Coordinates of C-alpha atoms in Angstrom, one line a residue:
Chain A
X1 CA 110.1 -71.3 10.4
X2 CA 108.5 -74.6 11.3
X3 CA 109.0 -77.1 8.4
X4 CA 107.1 -80.4 8.0
X5 CA 109.1 -83.6 7.8
X6 CA 108.6 -83.6 4.0
X7 CA 109.8 -79.9 3.7
X8 CA 112.9 -80.7 5.8
X9 CA 113.7 -83.5 3.5
X10 CA 113.2 -81.2 0.5
X11 CA 115.6 -78.7 2.1
X12 CA 118.1 -81.5 2.8
X13 CA 118.3 -82.5 -0.8
X14 CA 116.4 -85.8 -0.6
X15 CA 114.2 -84.7 -3.5
X16 CA 117.1 -83.5 -5.6
X17 CA 119.5 -80.6 -5.6
X18 CA 117.2 -78.3 -7.6
X19 CA 114.3 -78.7 -5.1
X20 CA 116.8 -78.1 -2.2
X21 CA 118.1 -74.9 -3.8
X22 CA 114.6 -73.6 -4.4
X23 CA 113.6 -74.4 -0.8
X24 CA 116.7 -72.7 0.5
X25 CA 115.7 -69.5 -1.2
X26 CA 112.1 -69.8 0.0
X27 CA 113.0 -70.6 3.6
X28 CA 115.4 -67.5 3.7
X29 CA 112.6 -65.4 2.3
X30 CA 110.1 -66.8 4.8
X31 CA 112.5 -66.0 7.6
X32 CA 113.1 -62.5 6.3
X33 CA 109.3 -61.8 6.4
X34 CA 108.6 -63.7 9.6
X35 CA 106.6 -66.5 8.0
X36 CA 105.5 -69.3 10.4
X37 CA 105.3 -72.1 7.7
X38 CA 105.2 -73.1 4.1
X39 CA 101.8 -73.5 2.3
X40 CA 101.0 -75.3 -0.9
X41 CA 100.2 -73.4 -4.1
X42 CA 97.9 -74.5 -6.9
X43 CA 99.1 -72.1 -9.7
X44 CA 102.1 -70.2 -10.7
X45 CA 103.2 -67.6 -13.3
X46 CA 106.9 -67.0 -14.0
X47 CA 107.8 -63.6 -15.5
X48 CA 110.5 -65.1 -17.6
X49 CA 112.4 -62.3 -19.1
X50 CA 115.0 -63.7 -21.5
X51 CA 117.5 -61.7 -19.7
X52 CA 120.7 -62.8 -18.0
X53 CA 119.6 -63.1 -14.4
X54 CA 116.5 -65.0 -15.2
X55 CA 118.0 -67.4 -17.7
X56 CA 121.0 -67.9 -15.5
X57 CA 118.8 -68.9 -12.6
X58 CA 116.5 -71.1 -14.7
X59 CA 119.5 -72.9 -16.1
X60 CA 121.0 -73.3 -12.7
X61 CA 117.8 -75.0 -11.5
X62 CA 117.5 -77.2 -14.6
X63 CA 121.1 -78.3 -14.3
X64 CA 120.4 -79.3 -10.7
X65 CA 117.6 -81.5 -12.0
X66 CA 114.6 -79.4 -11.1
X67 CA 111.2 -79.9 -12.6
X68 CA 108.1 -77.8 -12.0
X69 CA 105.7 -79.5 -9.6
X70 CA 103.2 -76.8 -10.5
X71 CA 103.6 -76.0 -14.2
X72 CA 103.7 -72.2 -14.5
X73 CA 102.6 -70.1 -17.4
X74 CA 105.4 -67.7 -18.5
X75 CA 106.0 -64.2 -19.8
X76 CA 107.2 -63.4 -23.3
X77 CA 110.8 -63.0 -24.4
X78 CA 110.6 -62.2 -28.1
X79 CA 109.2 -64.2 -31.0
X80 CA 112.1 -65.9 -33.0
X81 CA 109.6 -66.6 -35.7
X82 CA 108.6 -63.0 -36.2
X83 CA 111.9 -61.2 -35.7
X84 CA 114.2 -63.6 -37.5
X85 CA 112.2 -62.8 -40.6
X86 CA 112.1 -59.0 -39.9
X87 CA 115.0 -57.6 -41.7
X88 CA 115.5 -54.3 -39.7
X89 CA 115.4 -56.3 -36.5
X90 CA 117.7 -59.0 -37.8
X91 CA 120.4 -56.4 -38.7
X92 CA 120.2 -54.8 -35.2
X93 CA 120.3 -58.1 -33.2
X94 CA 123.5 -60.0 -32.4
X95 CA 124.0 -63.7 -32.7
X96 CA 124.0 -63.8 -28.8
X97 CA 120.6 -62.1 -28.7
X98 CA 119.1 -64.9 -30.9
X99 CA 121.0 -67.5 -29.0
X100 CA 119.7 -66.2 -25.7
X101 CA 116.1 -66.7 -26.8
X102 CA 116.8 -70.2 -27.8
X103 CA 118.4 -70.9 -24.4
X104 CA 115.5 -69.4 -22.6
X105 CA 113.0 -71.5 -24.6
X106 CA 114.9 -74.7 -24.1
X107 CA 115.4 -74.3 -20.4
X108 CA 111.8 -73.4 -19.6
X109 CA 110.7 -76.4 -21.8
X110 CA 113.0 -78.6 -19.8
X111 CA 111.7 -77.3 -16.5
X112 CA 108.2 -78.2 -17.6
X113 CA 106.6 -74.7 -17.9
X114 CA 103.5 -74.0 -19.9
X115 CA 105.0 -72.0 -22.7
X116 CA 102.3 -69.3 -23.1
X117 CA 104.8 -66.4 -23.6
X118 CA 102.2 -63.9 -22.5
X119 CA 102.2 -61.3 -19.7
X120 CA 98.4 -61.2 -19.1
X121 CA 97.7 -64.8 -17.9
X122 CA 95.1 -63.4 -15.5
X123 CA 92.9 -62.5 -18.5
X124 CA 93.0 -65.9 -20.1
X125 CA 95.4 -68.8 -19.7
X126 CA 95.9 -68.8 -15.9
X127 CA 92.9 -67.4 -13.9
X128 CA 92.9 -68.1 -10.2
X129 CA 89.8 -68.6 -8.0
X130 CA 88.8 -66.4 -5.0
X131 CA 91.1 -67.1 -2.1
X132 CA 93.3 -69.5 -4.1
X133 CA 96.9 -69.4 -2.8
X134 CA 99.3 -69.0 -5.8
X135 CA 102.8 -67.8 -6.7
X136 CA 102.6 -65.1 -9.4
X137 CA 105.4 -62.8 -10.7
X138 CA 104.9 -60.2 -13.4
X139 CA 104.1 -56.7 -12.2
X140 CA 100.8 -56.3 -13.9
X141 CA 99.7 -59.8 -12.8
X142 CA 100.1 -59.7 -9.0
X143 CA 97.8 -56.7 -8.4
X144 CA 95.3 -58.2 -10.8
X145 CA 95.1 -61.7 -9.2
X146 CA 95.0 -60.2 -5.7
X147 CA 92.7 -57.2 -6.2
X148 CA 90.4 -58.3 -9.0
X149 CA 90.2 -62.1 -8.6
X150 CA 90.7 -62.1 -4.8
X151 CA 93.4 -64.8 -5.1
X152 CA 96.4 -64.7 -2.8
X153 CA 99.9 -64.1 -4.1
X154 CA 102.9 -62.1 -2.9
X155 CA 104.6 -59.9 -5.4
X156 CA 107.0 -62.6 -6.4
X157 CA 110.1 -62.0 -8.6
X158 CA 110.5 -64.3 -11.6
X159 CA 113.2 -66.1 -9.7
X160 CA 111.1 -66.7 -6.5
X161 CA 108.0 -67.6 -8.6
X162 CA 110.1 -70.3 -10.3
X163 CA 111.2 -71.6 -6.8
X164 CA 107.5 -71.8 -5.9
X165 CA 106.7 -73.7 -9.1
X166 CA 109.5 -76.1 -8.4
X167 CA 108.6 -76.8 -4.8
X168 CA 104.8 -76.3 -5.1
X169 CA 105.0 -74.3 -1.9
X170 CA 105.3 -70.7 -0.8
X171 CA 106.3 -69.2 2.6
X172 CA 103.1 -67.9 4.3
X173 CA 103.4 -64.1 4.9
X174 CA 102.3 -60.8 3.5
X175 CA 99.3 -60.9 1.1
X176 CA 98.7 -64.5 1.9
X177 CA 97.3 -63.5 5.3
X178 CA 93.9 -61.8 5.8
X179 CA 95.2 -59.0 8.1
X180 CA 97.8 -57.9 5.5
X181 CA 95.2 -57.4 2.7
X182 CA 93.4 -54.5 4.2
X183 CA 93.8 -50.9 2.9
X184 CA 96.3 -48.4 4.3
X185 CA 95.8 -45.3 2.1
X186 CA 92.5 -43.7 1.1
X187 CA 92.8 -42.4 -2.5
X188 CA 89.9 -40.1 -3.4
X189 CA 89.7 -40.1 -7.2
X190 CA 88.3 -36.8 -8.3
X191 CA 89.6 -37.2 -11.9
X192 CA 87.4 -38.3 -14.7
X193 CA 88.0 -42.0 -15.2
X194 CA 86.2 -42.1 -18.5
X195 CA 88.9 -43.8 -20.6
X196 CA 91.1 -46.8 -19.9
X197 CA 94.0 -44.4 -20.4
X198 CA 93.0 -42.5 -17.2
X199 CA 93.9 -45.7 -15.3
X200 CA 97.4 -45.7 -16.7
X201 CA 97.9 -42.3 -15.2
X202 CA 96.2 -43.1 -12.0
X203 CA 98.5 -46.1 -11.6
X204 CA 101.5 -43.9 -12.3
X205 CA 100.7 -41.8 -9.2
X206 CA 102.8 -44.2 -7.0
X207 CA 105.0 -41.5 -5.6
X208 CA 102.0 -39.4 -4.5
X209 CA 100.1 -42.5 -3.2
X210 CA 103.1 -43.8 -1.2
X211 CA 103.8 -47.3 0.2
X212 CA 100.9 -49.5 1.4
X213 CA 97.7 -50.8 0.0
X214 CA 95.6 -48.1 -1.8
X215 CA 91.8 -48.0 -1.5
X216 CA 90.3 -46.1 -4.4
X217 CA 87.0 -44.3 -3.9
X218 CA 85.1 -42.1 -6.3
X219 CA 85.2 -44.3 -9.3
X220 CA 81.6 -44.3 -10.5
X221 CA 81.8 -46.3 -13.7
X222 CA 82.9 -49.9 -13.6
X223 CA 86.4 -50.2 -15.0
X224 CA 87.0 -52.5 -17.9
X225 CA 89.5 -55.5 -17.6
X226 CA 91.9 -53.4 -19.7
X227 CA 91.6 -50.4 -17.3
X228 CA 92.4 -52.7 -14.3
X229 CA 95.3 -54.3 -16.2
X230 CA 96.6 -50.7 -16.9
X231 CA 96.1 -49.7 -13.2
X232 CA 98.1 -52.7 -11.9
X233 CA 100.9 -52.4 -14.5
X234 CA 101.5 -48.8 -13.8
X235 CA 101.2 -49.0 -10.0
X236 CA 104.2 -51.4 -10.2
X237 CA 106.2 -49.2 -12.6
X238 CA 105.9 -46.2 -10.4
X239 CA 106.1 -48.1 -7.1
X240 CA 105.7 -51.6 -5.7
X241 CA 102.1 -52.7 -5.1
X242 CA 100.8 -56.2 -4.9
X243 CA 97.2 -55.3 -3.9
X244 CA 94.7 -52.5 -4.0
X245 CA 91.0 -52.1 -3.5
X246 CA 88.3 -50.2 -5.4
X247 CA 85.3 -49.7 -3.2
X248 CA 82.2 -51.3 -4.8
X249 CA 84.2 -53.0 -7.5
X250 CA 86.9 -55.4 -6.2
X251 CA 85.7 -58.4 -4.2
X252 CA 87.3 -57.6 -0.9
X253 CA 86.0 -54.1 -0.9
X254 CA 82.2 -54.2 -0.9
X255 CA 82.3 -51.2 1.5
X256 CA 84.9 -48.7 2.7
X257 CA 84.9 -50.4 6.1
X258 CA 85.5 -53.8 4.6
X259 CA 88.4 -52.4 2.5
X260 CA 90.1 -51.0 5.6
X261 CA 89.1 -53.8 7.9
X262 CA 87.6 -51.3 10.3
X263 CA 90.8 -49.4 10.9
X264 CA 91.4 -45.7 10.0
X265 CA 93.4 -44.9 6.8
X266 CA 97.0 -44.1 7.6
X267 CA 96.9 -41.5 4.9
X268 CA 94.6 -39.7 2.6
X269 CA 95.4 -38.7 -1.0
X270 CA 93.3 -36.8 -3.5
X271 CA 93.9 -37.3 -7.2
X272 CA 92.6 -34.7 -9.7
X273 CA 92.5 -34.3 -13.5
X274 CA 95.4 -31.9 -13.0
X275 CA 97.5 -34.6 -11.3
X276 CA 96.9 -37.0 -14.1
X277 CA 97.8 -34.4 -16.8
X278 CA 100.9 -33.3 -14.9
X279 CA 102.2 -36.8 -14.5
X280 CA 101.6 -37.5 -18.2
X281 CA 103.6 -34.4 -19.1
X282 CA 106.4 -35.3 -16.7
X283 CA 107.0 -38.8 -18.1
X284 CA 106.2 -38.1 -21.8
X285 CA 108.7 -37.1 -24.4
X286 CA 108.0 -33.7 -26.0
X287 CA 105.3 -33.9 -28.7
X288 CA 106.1 -33.3 -32.3
X289 CA 107.2 -35.7 -35.1
X290 CA 107.2 -39.4 -34.2
X291 CA 108.9 -42.3 -36.0
X292 CA 106.7 -45.2 -35.0
X293 CA 103.9 -46.4 -32.6
X294 CA 104.1 -49.4 -30.3
X295 CA 101.4 -50.9 -28.1
X296 CA 100.9 -53.9 -25.9
X297 CA 102.7 -53.5 -22.6
X298 CA 101.0 -55.4 -21.0
X299 CA 99.9 -57.4 -24.1
X300 CA 96.9 -56.0 -25.8
X301 CA 93.5 -57.8 -25.4
X302 CA 91.4 -58.6 -28.5
X303 CA 89.2 -55.6 -27.7
X304 CA 92.2 -53.3 -27.8
X305 CA 93.4 -54.7 -31.1
X306 CA 89.9 -54.1 -32.4
X307 CA 89.9 -50.5 -31.2
X308 CA 93.1 -49.9 -33.2
X309 CA 91.8 -51.7 -36.3
X310 CA 88.6 -49.6 -36.2
X311 CA 90.6 -46.3 -36.2
X312 CA 93.0 -47.3 -39.1
X313 CA 90.4 -49.1 -41.3
X314 CA 90.7 -47.9 -44.9
X315 CA 93.6 -45.5 -44.1
X316 CA 97.3 -45.5 -44.5
X317 CA 99.7 -45.0 -41.5
X318 CA 102.5 -42.5 -41.9
X319 CA 104.7 -44.5 -39.6
X320 CA 105.2 -48.1 -38.5
X321 CA 102.7 -49.3 -35.9
X322 CA 103.1 -52.6 -33.9
X323 CA 100.8 -54.3 -31.5
X324 CA 102.2 -56.9 -29.1
X325 CA 99.9 -59.6 -27.9
X326 CA 99.5 -63.3 -27.2
X327 CA 99.6 -65.9 -29.9
X328 CA 96.0 -66.7 -29.1
X329 CA 94.9 -63.1 -29.7
X330 CA 96.9 -62.8 -32.9
X331 CA 95.1 -65.9 -34.1
X332 CA 91.7 -64.5 -33.1
X333 CA 92.6 -61.2 -34.8
X334 CA 93.4 -63.1 -38.0
X335 CA 90.1 -65.0 -37.8
X336 CA 88.1 -61.9 -37.2
X337 CA 89.6 -60.0 -40.1
X338 CA 91.3 -57.5 -37.9
X339 CA 94.8 -58.4 -38.9
X340 CA 93.9 -57.9 -42.5
X341 CA 92.6 -54.4 -41.8
X342 CA 95.8 -53.5 -39.7
X343 CA 98.1 -54.9 -42.3
X344 CA 96.4 -53.0 -45.1
X345 CA 97.0 -49.8 -43.2
X346 CA 100.6 -50.7 -42.6
X347 CA 100.4 -51.9 -39.1
X348 CA 101.3 -55.3 -37.7
X349 CA 100.6 -57.7 -34.8
X350 CA 103.6 -59.1 -33.0
X351 CA 103.0 -62.3 -31.0
X352 CA 104.7 -63.4 -27.8
X353 CA 107.1 -60.4 -27.5
X354 CA 108.0 -58.0 -24.8
X355 CA 109.0 -54.3 -25.3
X356 CA 112.1 -54.8 -23.2
X357 CA 113.9 -57.1 -25.6
X358 CA 116.8 -56.8 -28.1
X359 CA 114.5 -57.4 -31.0
X360 CA 113.6 -53.7 -30.8
X361 CA 117.1 -52.4 -30.9
X362 CA 116.6 -51.2 -34.5
X363 CA 114.4 -48.4 -32.9
X364 CA 117.4 -47.0 -31.0
X365 CA 117.5 -43.2 -31.2
X366 CA 113.9 -42.9 -32.5
X367 CA 110.9 -41.4 -30.9
X368 CA 107.7 -43.5 -30.7
X369 CA 104.2 -43.0 -29.3
X370 CA 102.4 -45.3 -26.9
X371 CA 99.5 -45.4 -24.4
X372 CA 101.6 -47.1 -21.7
X373 CA 104.0 -45.5 -19.3
X374 CA 105.4 -48.9 -18.5
X375 CA 106.2 -49.5 -22.2
X376 CA 107.9 -46.1 -22.3
X377 CA 109.9 -46.5 -19.0
X378 CA 112.1 -49.5 -19.6
X379 CA 113.4 -48.8 -23.2
X380 CA 114.9 -45.5 -22.0
X381 CA 117.9 -47.6 -21.2
X382 CA 117.9 -48.8 -24.8
X383 CA 117.9 -45.2 -26.1
X384 CA 114.3 -45.3 -27.3
X385 CA 111.9 -42.5 -26.2
X386 CA 108.2 -42.3 -26.2
X387 CA 105.5 -39.7 -26.3
X388 CA 102.6 -40.9 -24.1
X389 CA 99.0 -40.3 -25.1
X390 CA 95.7 -42.1 -24.9
X391 CA 95.2 -45.0 -27.4
X392 CA 93.0 -43.0 -29.9
X393 CA 95.3 -40.0 -30.0
X394 CA 98.3 -42.3 -30.4
X395 CA 96.8 -44.1 -33.3
X396 CA 95.7 -40.8 -34.9
X397 CA 99.3 -39.6 -34.5
X398 CA 100.6 -42.7 -36.2
X399 CA 98.3 -41.9 -39.2
X400 CA 99.8 -38.3 -39.4
X401 CA 103.3 -39.0 -38.3
X402 CA 103.1 -36.3 -35.6
X403 CA 101.4 -35.4 -32.4
X404 CA 100.4 -32.0 -31.0
Chain B
X1 CA 127.1 -40.4 19.8
X2 CA 125.7 -43.9 19.4
X3 CA 127.7 -46.1 17.0
X4 CA 125.9 -49.5 17.1
X5 CA 122.4 -50.2 15.9
X6 CA 120.2 -53.2 15.9
X7 CA 118.5 -54.4 12.7
X8 CA 116.8 -57.4 11.2
X9 CA 118.3 -59.8 8.6
X10 CA 116.7 -60.1 5.2
X11 CA 119.6 -61.6 3.4
X12 CA 122.8 -63.0 5.1
X13 CA 126.2 -61.4 4.9
X14 CA 128.8 -59.4 6.8
X15 CA 130.4 -56.4 4.9
X16 CA 132.1 -53.1 5.5
X17 CA 131.8 -50.1 3.2
X18 CA 130.9 -46.5 2.5
X19 CA 127.4 -45.3 3.0
X20 CA 125.3 -43.8 0.2
X21 CA 121.8 -42.6 1.1
X22 CA 118.9 -42.4 -1.3
X23 CA 115.5 -40.9 -0.3
X24 CA 113.8 -42.4 -3.3
X25 CA 113.0 -46.1 -4.0
X26 CA 115.4 -47.8 -6.4
X27 CA 114.9 -49.8 -9.6
X28 CA 118.2 -51.4 -10.4
X29 CA 117.4 -51.6 -14.0
X30 CA 117.9 -47.9 -14.3
X31 CA 121.4 -48.1 -12.9
X32 CA 124.2 -48.4 -15.4
X33 CA 126.0 -51.8 -15.0
X34 CA 129.3 -50.4 -16.3
X35 CA 129.6 -47.6 -13.7
X36 CA 127.0 -48.3 -11.1
X37 CA 125.6 -44.8 -11.7
X38 CA 121.9 -44.2 -11.2
X39 CA 120.5 -43.1 -14.6
X40 CA 116.9 -42.5 -13.7
X41 CA 116.2 -38.9 -14.4
X42 CA 114.9 -36.9 -11.4
X43 CA 116.1 -39.6 -9.0
X44 CA 117.4 -38.5 -5.6
X45 CA 120.9 -40.0 -6.4
X46 CA 120.9 -39.6 -10.1
X47 CA 124.4 -39.7 -11.5
X48 CA 125.9 -41.2 -8.2
X49 CA 127.3 -44.7 -8.2
X50 CA 125.9 -47.5 -6.0
X51 CA 129.0 -49.6 -6.7
X52 CA 130.4 -51.3 -3.6
X53 CA 128.3 -49.0 -1.4
X54 CA 126.3 -49.7 1.7
X55 CA 123.2 -48.4 0.1
X56 CA 120.6 -46.9 2.4
X57 CA 117.2 -46.4 0.8
X58 CA 113.5 -46.9 1.4
X59 CA 112.8 -49.9 -0.9
X60 CA 112.5 -51.3 -4.3
X61 CA 110.2 -50.3 -7.2
X62 CA 109.6 -51.4 -10.7
X63 CA 108.5 -54.5 -12.6
X64 CA 109.2 -57.9 -11.0
X65 CA 111.5 -58.8 -13.8
X66 CA 113.9 -56.0 -14.2
X67 CA 114.8 -55.5 -10.5
X68 CA 116.6 -58.9 -10.5
X69 CA 118.1 -58.5 -13.9
X70 CA 119.4 -55.0 -13.1
X71 CA 121.0 -56.3 -9.8
X72 CA 122.5 -59.3 -11.6
X73 CA 124.1 -57.1 -14.3
X74 CA 125.7 -54.9 -11.6
X75 CA 126.9 -57.9 -9.8
X76 CA 128.6 -59.3 -12.9
X77 CA 130.5 -56.0 -13.4
X78 CA 131.3 -55.9 -9.7
X79 CA 129.3 -52.7 -9.4
X80 CA 126.5 -54.0 -7.1
X81 CA 126.1 -52.4 -3.7
X82 CA 127.8 -54.4 -0.9
X83 CA 124.8 -54.2 1.3
X84 CA 121.2 -52.8 1.2
X85 CA 119.7 -51.2 4.3
X86 CA 116.0 -50.7 3.6
X87 CA 112.7 -49.7 5.3
X88 CA 110.0 -51.3 3.2
X89 CA 110.9 -54.9 2.3
X90 CA 109.0 -56.5 -0.6
X91 CA 109.4 -59.9 -2.1
X92 CA 111.0 -58.9 -5.4
X93 CA 113.9 -57.0 -3.9
X94 CA 114.4 -59.4 -0.9
X95 CA 114.5 -62.6 -3.0
X96 CA 116.8 -60.9 -5.5
X97 CA 119.1 -60.1 -2.6
X98 CA 119.0 -63.6 -1.3
X99 CA 119.6 -65.3 -4.6
X100 CA 122.5 -62.9 -5.5
X101 CA 123.9 -63.3 -2.0
X102 CA 123.9 -59.5 -1.2
X103 CA 123.6 -58.7 2.5
X104 CA 120.3 -56.9 3.3
X105 CA 118.7 -55.7 6.5
X106 CA 115.6 -53.7 7.6
X107 CA 114.1 -52.5 10.9
X108 CA 117.2 -50.5 11.8
X109 CA 116.8 -48.5 14.9
X110 CA 115.4 -45.1 13.9
X111 CA 118.4 -43.2 15.4
X112 CA 120.7 -44.8 12.8
X113 CA 119.1 -42.6 10.1
X114 CA 119.9 -39.3 11.9
X115 CA 123.4 -40.6 12.8
X116 CA 124.8 -41.3 9.3
X117 CA 125.7 -39.3 6.3
X118 CA 127.1 -40.1 2.8
X119 CA 130.7 -41.3 3.0
X120 CA 130.6 -42.7 6.5
X121 CA 132.2 -46.2 6.8
X122 CA 129.9 -48.8 8.4
X123 CA 129.9 -52.5 9.0
X124 CA 126.7 -54.4 8.3
X125 CA 126.4 -57.7 10.0
X126 CA 123.1 -59.1 8.7
X127 CA 123.7 -62.5 10.3
X128 CA 123.7 -61.0 13.9
X129 CA 121.3 -58.1 13.1
X130 CA 123.8 -55.3 13.8
X131 CA 125.1 -52.2 12.0
X132 CA 128.2 -50.4 13.4
X133 CA 129.5 -47.0 12.3
X134 CA 133.3 -47.5 12.1
X135 CA 134.3 -44.1 10.8
X136 CA 132.5 -40.8 10.3
X137 CA 133.3 -38.6 7.3

């Protein structure tokens, strides 16, 4: 890689040990991918996880004196305020679990991050412009900023995104270059994409779609922001995708030719209603009695919160129901009277929390229902299983305590 | 039979170890840190341990967060793979490898894949872009 005078100084430690460490990782990454140079970024999002590797690395950087040159927005850990007052959760968490969240908060504050604790920055707090070069981690975010906003980010890890925030630079390779943003796989969608839930299942077809950039055709109705959020989140749960195109919808795919950059698709895949049903049945726990319902992976939008409130209004839930969202959306829901409706039915809104956190350990051994395969996938390790259904069916099931 | 193969460095390191091949992509979060066993149901190497292996697989998958955390947990318990030999590099896995200092290569000569099987002992020299088969099972 060819580094400027300034970048060489950064690497040599003239701007501090933290900057040097971040540069070292980025130069090695650039060399692994054949990057010719470093380029500046104007935004970053760090998928902070409040888990060992991430907090270890952030603390290592902070100890080395690093400060973020580009203040990144950050993902959620769990809300100390909510869960330290939640008696079931409090009993199931250890002192180390609580201490870890304090450590995470303190180190990111010290690094100078924007403490949004929300995994959908692309819908609110950190929206890039077309062609803007940025460093985003968080699996639902990279496909959204690339495909939907037309910004340019590689599929950073939380650690590499933190390096980018610290140096204000990224190595130029992959999705930062025009030629690598074109489609590889033609995905003909014959399934009915009538609900946002269909996009969860379409996204989960990673194994059938295979590696590369998918170009979806056959989607007649414009997908909602939530549908596109679902699609990206699930593409990155079932595979590793930083980019996709939907012909006639996403900005770099006005036509099929534009999406493929004039080349022929390397592969063609057809997705039918049967495929979507089969994948749902493969990943879902068997239907029957459920113990709780959990939504918000990625964090629910205010529209999704409203959808749940509309269904439960005036009724009583048979089991617990939680919705994870940003602090902003929780505030909005309160102001709009939605929180009152949800609380009256026995549901609650949990701010700034991720599914994959120790605060949910009290659900171990239980069976929940959710609309998100990503939400269901990671807690398996924590002994929590989920039936997967569309949002309306899931909420109805929570009212009855069972699902057919 | 050919024993030496060219490859391309992703993350530096020179190590020797036993080959374990997976046809499926890997998410380290669904690997048990205490044993190194893959716990993802239906996975090509479900129930087999990646600990201290030269792990040969197509690439990474899964959320940007959990891949690094999963690998870190394995590393802390000394159950991480010694090296990763992959086909489809992507940023999350590659930067995790670099930060955790685990040797990683790609672009291995195609013949390598038909020459090896589980249990063979190989030497991965990422720094010089070479893999050598030392002993066949």
